[in-house]
mmCIF file of C-alpha atoms in Angstrom:
data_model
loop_
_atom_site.group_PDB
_atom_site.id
_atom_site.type_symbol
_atom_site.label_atom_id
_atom_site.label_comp_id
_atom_site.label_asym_id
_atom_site.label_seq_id
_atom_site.Cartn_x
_atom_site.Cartn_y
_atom_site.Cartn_z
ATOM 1 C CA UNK A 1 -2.054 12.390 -13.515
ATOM 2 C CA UNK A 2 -4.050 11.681 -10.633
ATOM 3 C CA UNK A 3 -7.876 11.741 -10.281
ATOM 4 C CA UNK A 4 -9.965 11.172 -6.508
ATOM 5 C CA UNK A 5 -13.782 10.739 -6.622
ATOM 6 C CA UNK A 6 -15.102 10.918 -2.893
ATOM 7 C CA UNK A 7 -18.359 9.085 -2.412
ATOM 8 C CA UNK A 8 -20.878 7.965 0.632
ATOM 9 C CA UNK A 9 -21.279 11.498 2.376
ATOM 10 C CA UNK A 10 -24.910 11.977 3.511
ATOM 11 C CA UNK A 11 -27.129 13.267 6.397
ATOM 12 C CA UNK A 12 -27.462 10.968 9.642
ATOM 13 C CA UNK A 13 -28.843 11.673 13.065
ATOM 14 C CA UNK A 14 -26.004 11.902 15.958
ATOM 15 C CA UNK A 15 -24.906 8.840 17.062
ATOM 16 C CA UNK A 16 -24.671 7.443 13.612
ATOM 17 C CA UNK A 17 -22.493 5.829 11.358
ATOM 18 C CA UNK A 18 -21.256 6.852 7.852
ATOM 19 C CA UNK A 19 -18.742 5.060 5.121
ATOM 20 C CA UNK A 20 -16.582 7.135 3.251
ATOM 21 C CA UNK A 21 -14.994 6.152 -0.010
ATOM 22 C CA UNK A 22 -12.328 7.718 -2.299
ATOM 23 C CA UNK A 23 -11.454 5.629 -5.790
ATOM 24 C CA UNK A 24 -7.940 7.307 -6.814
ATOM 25 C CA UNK A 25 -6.968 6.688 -10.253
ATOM 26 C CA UNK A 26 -3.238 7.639 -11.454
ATOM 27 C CA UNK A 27 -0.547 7.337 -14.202
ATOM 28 C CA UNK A 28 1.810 4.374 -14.031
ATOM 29 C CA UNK A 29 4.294 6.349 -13.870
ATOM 30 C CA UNK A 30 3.244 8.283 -10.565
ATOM 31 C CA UNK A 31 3.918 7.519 -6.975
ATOM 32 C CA UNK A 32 1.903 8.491 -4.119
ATOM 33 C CA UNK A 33 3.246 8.154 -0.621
ATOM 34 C CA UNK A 34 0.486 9.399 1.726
ATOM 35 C CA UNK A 35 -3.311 9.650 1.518
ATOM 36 C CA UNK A 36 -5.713 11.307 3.921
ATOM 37 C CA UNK A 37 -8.892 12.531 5.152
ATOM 38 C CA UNK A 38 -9.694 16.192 5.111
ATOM 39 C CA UNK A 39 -12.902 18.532 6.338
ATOM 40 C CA UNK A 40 -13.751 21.997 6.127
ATOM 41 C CA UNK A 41 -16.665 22.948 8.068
ATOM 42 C CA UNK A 42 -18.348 26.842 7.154
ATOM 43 C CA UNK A 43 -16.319 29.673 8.304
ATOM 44 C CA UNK A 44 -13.623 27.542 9.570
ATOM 45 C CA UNK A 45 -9.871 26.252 7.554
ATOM 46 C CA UNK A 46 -9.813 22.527 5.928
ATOM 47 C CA UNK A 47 -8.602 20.516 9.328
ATOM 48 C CA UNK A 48 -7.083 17.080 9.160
ATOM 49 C CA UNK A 49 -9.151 13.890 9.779
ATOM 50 C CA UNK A 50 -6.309 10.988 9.353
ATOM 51 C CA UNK A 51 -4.008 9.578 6.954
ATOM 52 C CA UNK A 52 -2.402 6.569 5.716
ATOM 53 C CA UNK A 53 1.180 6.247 4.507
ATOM 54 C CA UNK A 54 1.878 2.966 2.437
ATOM 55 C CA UNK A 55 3.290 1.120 4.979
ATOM 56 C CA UNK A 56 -0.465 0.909 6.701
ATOM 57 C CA UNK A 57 0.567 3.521 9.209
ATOM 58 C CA UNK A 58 -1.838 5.762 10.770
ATOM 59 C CA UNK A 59 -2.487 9.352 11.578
ATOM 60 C CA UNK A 60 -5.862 10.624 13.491
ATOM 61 C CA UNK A 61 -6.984 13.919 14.567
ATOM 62 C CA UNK A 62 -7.344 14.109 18.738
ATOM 63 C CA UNK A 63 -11.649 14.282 18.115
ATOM 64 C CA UNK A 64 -11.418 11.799 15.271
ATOM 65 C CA UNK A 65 -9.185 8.784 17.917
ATOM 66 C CA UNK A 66 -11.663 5.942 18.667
ATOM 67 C CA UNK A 67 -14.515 6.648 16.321
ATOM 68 C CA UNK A 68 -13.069 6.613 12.974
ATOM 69 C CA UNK A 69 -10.908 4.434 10.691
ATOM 70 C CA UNK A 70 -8.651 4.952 7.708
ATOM 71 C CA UNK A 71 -8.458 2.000 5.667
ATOM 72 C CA UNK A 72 -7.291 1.404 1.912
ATOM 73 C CA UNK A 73 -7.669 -1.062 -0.325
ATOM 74 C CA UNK A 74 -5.121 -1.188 -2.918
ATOM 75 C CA UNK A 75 -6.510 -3.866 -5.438
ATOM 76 C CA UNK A 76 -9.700 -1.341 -5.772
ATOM 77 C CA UNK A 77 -7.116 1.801 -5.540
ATOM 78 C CA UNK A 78 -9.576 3.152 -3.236
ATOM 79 C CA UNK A 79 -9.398 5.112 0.219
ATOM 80 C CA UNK A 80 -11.874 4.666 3.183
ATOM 81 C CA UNK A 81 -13.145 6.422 5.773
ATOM 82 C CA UNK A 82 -15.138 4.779 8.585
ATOM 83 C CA UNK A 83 -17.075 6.798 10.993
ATOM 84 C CA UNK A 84 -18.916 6.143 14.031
ATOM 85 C CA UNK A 85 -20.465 7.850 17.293
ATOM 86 C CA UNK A 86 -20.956 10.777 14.806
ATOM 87 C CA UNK A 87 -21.386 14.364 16.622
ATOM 88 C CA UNK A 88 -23.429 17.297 15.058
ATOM 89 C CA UNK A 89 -19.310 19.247 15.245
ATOM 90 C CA UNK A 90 -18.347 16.476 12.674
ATOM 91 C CA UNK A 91 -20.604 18.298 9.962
ATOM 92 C CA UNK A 92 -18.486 19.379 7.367
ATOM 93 C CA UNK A 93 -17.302 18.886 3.524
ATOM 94 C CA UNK A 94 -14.861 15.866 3.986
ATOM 95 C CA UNK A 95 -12.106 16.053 1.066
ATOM 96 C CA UNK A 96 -9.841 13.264 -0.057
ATOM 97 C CA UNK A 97 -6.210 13.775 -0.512
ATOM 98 C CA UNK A 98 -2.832 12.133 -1.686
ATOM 99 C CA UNK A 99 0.498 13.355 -1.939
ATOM 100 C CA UNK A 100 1.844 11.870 -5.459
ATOM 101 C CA UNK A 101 4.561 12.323 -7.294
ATOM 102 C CA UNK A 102 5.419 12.517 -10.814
ATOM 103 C CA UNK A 103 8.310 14.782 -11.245
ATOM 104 C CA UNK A 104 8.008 16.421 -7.997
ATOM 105 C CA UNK A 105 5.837 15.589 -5.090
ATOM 106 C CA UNK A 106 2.507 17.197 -4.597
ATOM 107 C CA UNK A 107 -0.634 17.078 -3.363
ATOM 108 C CA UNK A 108 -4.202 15.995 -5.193
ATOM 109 C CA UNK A 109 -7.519 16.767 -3.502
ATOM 110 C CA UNK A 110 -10.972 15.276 -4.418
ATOM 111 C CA UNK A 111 -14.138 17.713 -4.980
ATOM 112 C CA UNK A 112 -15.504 17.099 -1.119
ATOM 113 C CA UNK A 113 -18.256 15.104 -0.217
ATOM 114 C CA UNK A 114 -20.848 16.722 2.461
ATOM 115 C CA UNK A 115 -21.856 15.036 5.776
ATOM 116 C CA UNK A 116 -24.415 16.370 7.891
ATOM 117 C CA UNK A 117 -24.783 15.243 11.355
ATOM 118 C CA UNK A 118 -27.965 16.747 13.429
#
């Protein structure tokens, strides 16, 4: 019922800039109330970057606050992530999320997208 693609991860050099995108395609019929920004770096549990509620309001991790943005664009149906001032610590497989609902409310992930900061 509901599909996200992640694109844009990459390798970049500290200091540098990367553009995340998620397209989310879903049933008519489903509602989704939330989408995010997720990362799991090796050895460590899938952390919280930000997320958007549909009312535009936004959530950010404290070492995410002031270098990256959440953004959406609802025409496209697709979820951004903007990041800046990028630290080697970001490194990690960034997932996209959304908490949809058809009969009851769960969440979807995307497949991950790797960024690599050195």
């Amino acid at each position: 019922h509901v599909q996200l693609v992640e694109s844009g991860g990459g390798s970049v050099q500290a200091g540098g800039s990367l553009k995340l995108s998620c397209q989310v395609t879903r049933s008519t019929f489903v509602d989704c109330k939330k989408k995010g920004w997720y990362r799991q770096a090796p050895g460590k549990e899938r952390d919280l970057v930000s997320d958007i509620t549909t009312d535009g309001t936004t959530n950010y991790g404290d070492s995410e606050k002031g270098r990256f943005t959440i953004s959406e664009d609802n025409v496209k149906s697709t979820l951004y992530l903007e990041m800046n001032s990028l630290k080697t610590e970001d490194t990690a497989v960034y997932y996209c999320a959304a908490d949809c609902r058809a009969v009851t409310w769960r969440r979807f992930w995307g497949q991950g997208t790797q960024v690599t900061v050195s």
